JSON list of C-alpha atoms in Angstrom, two decimals:
[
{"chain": "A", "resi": 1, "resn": "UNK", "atom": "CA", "xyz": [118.06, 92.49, 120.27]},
{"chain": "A", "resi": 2, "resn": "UNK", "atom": "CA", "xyz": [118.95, 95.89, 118.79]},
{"chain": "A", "resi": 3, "resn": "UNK", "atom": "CA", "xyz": [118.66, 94.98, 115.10]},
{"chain": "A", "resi": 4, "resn": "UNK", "atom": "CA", "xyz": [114.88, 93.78, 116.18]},
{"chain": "A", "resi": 5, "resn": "UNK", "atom": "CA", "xyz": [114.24, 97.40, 117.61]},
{"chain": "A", "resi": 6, "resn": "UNK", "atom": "CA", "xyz": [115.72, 99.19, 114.92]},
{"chain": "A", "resi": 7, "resn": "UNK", "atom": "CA", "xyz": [114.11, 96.98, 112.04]},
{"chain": "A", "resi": 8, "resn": "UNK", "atom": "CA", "xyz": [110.67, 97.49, 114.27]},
{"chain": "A", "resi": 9, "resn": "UNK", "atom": "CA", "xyz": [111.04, 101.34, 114.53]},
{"chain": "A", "resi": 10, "resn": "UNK", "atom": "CA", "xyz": [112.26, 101.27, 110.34]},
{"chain": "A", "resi": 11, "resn": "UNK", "atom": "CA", "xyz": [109.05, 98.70, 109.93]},
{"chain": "A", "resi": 12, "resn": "UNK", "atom": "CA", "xyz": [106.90, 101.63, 112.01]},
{"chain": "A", "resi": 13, "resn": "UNK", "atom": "CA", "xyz": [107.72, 104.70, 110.39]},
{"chain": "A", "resi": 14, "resn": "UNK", "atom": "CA", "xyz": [107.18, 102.75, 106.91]},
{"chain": "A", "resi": 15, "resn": "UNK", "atom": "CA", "xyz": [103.77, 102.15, 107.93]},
{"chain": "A", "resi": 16, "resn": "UNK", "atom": "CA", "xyz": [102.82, 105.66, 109.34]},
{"chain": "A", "resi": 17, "resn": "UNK", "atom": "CA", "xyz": [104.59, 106.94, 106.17]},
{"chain": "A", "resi": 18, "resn": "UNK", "atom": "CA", "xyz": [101.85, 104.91, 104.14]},
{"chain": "A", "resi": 19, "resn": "UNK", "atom": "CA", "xyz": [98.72, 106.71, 105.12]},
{"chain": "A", "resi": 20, "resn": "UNK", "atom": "CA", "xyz": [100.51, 109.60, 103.71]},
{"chain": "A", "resi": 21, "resn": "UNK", "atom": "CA", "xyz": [100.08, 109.11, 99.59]},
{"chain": "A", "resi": 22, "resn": "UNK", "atom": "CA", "xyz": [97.82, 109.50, 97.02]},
{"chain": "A", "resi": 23, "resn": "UNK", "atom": "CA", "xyz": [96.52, 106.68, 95.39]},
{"chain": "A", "resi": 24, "resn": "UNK", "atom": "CA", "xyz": [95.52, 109.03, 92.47]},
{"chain": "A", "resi": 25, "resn": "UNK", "atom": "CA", "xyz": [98.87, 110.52, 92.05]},
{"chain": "A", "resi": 26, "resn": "UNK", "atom": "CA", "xyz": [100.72, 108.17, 89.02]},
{"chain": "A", "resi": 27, "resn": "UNK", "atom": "CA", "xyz": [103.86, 108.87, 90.29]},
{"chain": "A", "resi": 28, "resn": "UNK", "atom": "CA", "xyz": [103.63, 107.53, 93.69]},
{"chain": "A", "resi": 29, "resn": "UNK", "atom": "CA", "xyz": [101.71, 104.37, 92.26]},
{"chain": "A", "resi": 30, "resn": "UNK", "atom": "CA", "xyz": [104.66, 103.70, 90.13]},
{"chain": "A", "resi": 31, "resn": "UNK", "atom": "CA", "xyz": [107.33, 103.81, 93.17]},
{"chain": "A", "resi": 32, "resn": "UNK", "atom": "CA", "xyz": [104.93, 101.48, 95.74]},
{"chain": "A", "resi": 33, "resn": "UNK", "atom": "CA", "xyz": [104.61, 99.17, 92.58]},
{"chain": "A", "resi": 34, "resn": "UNK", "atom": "CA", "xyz": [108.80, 99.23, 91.76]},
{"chain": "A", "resi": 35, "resn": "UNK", "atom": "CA", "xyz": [109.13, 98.60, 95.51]},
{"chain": "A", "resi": 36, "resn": "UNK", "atom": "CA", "xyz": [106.74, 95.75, 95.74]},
{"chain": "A", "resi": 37, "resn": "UNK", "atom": "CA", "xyz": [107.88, 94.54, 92.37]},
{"chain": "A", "resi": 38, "resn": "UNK", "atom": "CA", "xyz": [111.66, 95.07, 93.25]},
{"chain": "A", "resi": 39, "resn": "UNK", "atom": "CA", "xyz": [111.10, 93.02, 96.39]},
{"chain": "A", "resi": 40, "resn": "UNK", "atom": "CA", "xyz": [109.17, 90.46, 95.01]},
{"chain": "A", "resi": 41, "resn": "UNK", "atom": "CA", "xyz": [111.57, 90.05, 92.38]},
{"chain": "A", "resi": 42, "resn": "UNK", "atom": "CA", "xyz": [114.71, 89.64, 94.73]},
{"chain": "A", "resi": 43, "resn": "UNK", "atom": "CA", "xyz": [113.01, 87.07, 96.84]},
{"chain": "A", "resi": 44, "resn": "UNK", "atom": "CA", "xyz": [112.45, 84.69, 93.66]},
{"chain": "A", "resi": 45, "resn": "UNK", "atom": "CA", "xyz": [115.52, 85.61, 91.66]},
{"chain": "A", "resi": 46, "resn": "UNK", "atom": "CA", "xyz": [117.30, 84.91, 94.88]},
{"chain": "A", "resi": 47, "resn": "UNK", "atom": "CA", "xyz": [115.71, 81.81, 95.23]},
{"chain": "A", "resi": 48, "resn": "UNK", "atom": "CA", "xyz": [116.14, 80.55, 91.88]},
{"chain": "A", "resi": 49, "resn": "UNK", "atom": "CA", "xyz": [119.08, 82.28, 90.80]},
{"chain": "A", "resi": 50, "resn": "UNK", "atom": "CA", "xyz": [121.18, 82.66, 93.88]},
{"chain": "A", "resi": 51, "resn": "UNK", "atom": "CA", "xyz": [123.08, 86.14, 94.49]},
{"chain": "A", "resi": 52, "resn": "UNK", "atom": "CA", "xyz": [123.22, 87.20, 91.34]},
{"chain": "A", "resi": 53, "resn": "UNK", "atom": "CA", "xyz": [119.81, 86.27, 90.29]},
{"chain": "A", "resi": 54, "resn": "UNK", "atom": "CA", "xyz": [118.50, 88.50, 93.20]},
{"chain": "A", "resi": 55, "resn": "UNK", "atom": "CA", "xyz": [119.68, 91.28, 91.82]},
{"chain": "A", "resi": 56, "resn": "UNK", "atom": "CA", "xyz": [118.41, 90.76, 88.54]},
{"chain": "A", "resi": 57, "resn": "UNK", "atom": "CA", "xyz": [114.80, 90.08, 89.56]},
{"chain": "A", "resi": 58, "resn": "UNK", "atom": "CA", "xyz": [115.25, 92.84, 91.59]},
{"chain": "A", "resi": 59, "resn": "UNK", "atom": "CA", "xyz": [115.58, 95.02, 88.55]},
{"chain": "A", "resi": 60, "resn": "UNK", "atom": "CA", "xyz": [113.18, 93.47, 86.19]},
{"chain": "A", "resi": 61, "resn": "UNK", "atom": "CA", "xyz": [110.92, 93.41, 89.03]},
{"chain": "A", "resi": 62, "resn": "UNK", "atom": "CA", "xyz": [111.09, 96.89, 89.59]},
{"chain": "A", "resi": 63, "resn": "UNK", "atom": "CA", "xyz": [110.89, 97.90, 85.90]},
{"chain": "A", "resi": 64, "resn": "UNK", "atom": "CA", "xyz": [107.55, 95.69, 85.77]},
{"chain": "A", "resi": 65, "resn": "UNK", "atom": "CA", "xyz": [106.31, 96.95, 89.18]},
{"chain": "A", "resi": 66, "resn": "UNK", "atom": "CA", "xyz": [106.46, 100.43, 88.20]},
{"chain": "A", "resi": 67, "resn": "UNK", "atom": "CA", "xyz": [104.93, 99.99, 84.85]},
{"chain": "A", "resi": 68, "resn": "UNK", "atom": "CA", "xyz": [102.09, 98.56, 86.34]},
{"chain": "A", "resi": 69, "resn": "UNK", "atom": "CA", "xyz": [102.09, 100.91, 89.20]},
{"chain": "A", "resi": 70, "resn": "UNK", "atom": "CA", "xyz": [101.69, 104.24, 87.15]},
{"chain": "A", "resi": 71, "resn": "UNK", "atom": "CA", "xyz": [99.24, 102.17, 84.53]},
{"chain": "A", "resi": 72, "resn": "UNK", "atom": "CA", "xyz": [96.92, 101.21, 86.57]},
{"chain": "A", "resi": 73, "resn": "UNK", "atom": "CA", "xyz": [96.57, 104.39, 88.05]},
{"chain": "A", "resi": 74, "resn": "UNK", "atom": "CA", "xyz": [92.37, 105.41, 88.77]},
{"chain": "A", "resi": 75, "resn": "UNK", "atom": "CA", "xyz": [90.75, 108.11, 87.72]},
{"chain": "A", "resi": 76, "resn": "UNK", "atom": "CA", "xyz": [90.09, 110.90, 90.41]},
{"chain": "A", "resi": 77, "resn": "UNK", "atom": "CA", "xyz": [86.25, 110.66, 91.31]},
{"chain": "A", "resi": 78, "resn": "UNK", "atom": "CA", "xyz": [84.36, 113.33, 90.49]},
{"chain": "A", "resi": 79, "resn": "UNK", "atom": "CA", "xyz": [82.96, 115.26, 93.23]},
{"chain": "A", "resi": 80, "resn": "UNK", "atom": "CA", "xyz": [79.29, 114.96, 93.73]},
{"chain": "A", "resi": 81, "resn": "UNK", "atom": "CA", "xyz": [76.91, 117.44, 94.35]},
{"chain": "A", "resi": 82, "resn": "UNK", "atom": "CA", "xyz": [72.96, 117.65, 95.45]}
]
């Protein structure tokens, strides 16, 4: 029961942390992609691979995810005036 609350408050605090980025800020693009790619990659390295494997998707996950995160990057829009 107390690993549910403290993975619920963790899960929480992620979320509220969220609203608090940039989505025109390369940098921060790049770590939410290596995140989502490092998880992504554990999950299906771990599946296919076992232990090891996990941690090797993990990285090439991550390496991919943040590639994609800071290249995909938009552009700022520009403000507009009447």
């Amino acid at each position: 029961m107390r690993k549910q609350l403290v993975a619920l408050a963790v899960l929480s605090g992620l979320t509220l942390l969220a609203a608090c980025t940039d989505p025109y800020s390369p940098g921060q693009r790049a770590l939410g992609g290596a995140a989502i790619g490092a998880g992504t990659g554990a999950v299906i390295g771990g599946i296919a691979g076992g232990g090891q494997g996990a941690g090797l998707g993990a990285l090439i996950g991550g390496a991919v995810g943040a590639a994609g995160g800071a290249a995909t990057t938009p552009q700022r829009p520009r403000p507009y005036y009447q």
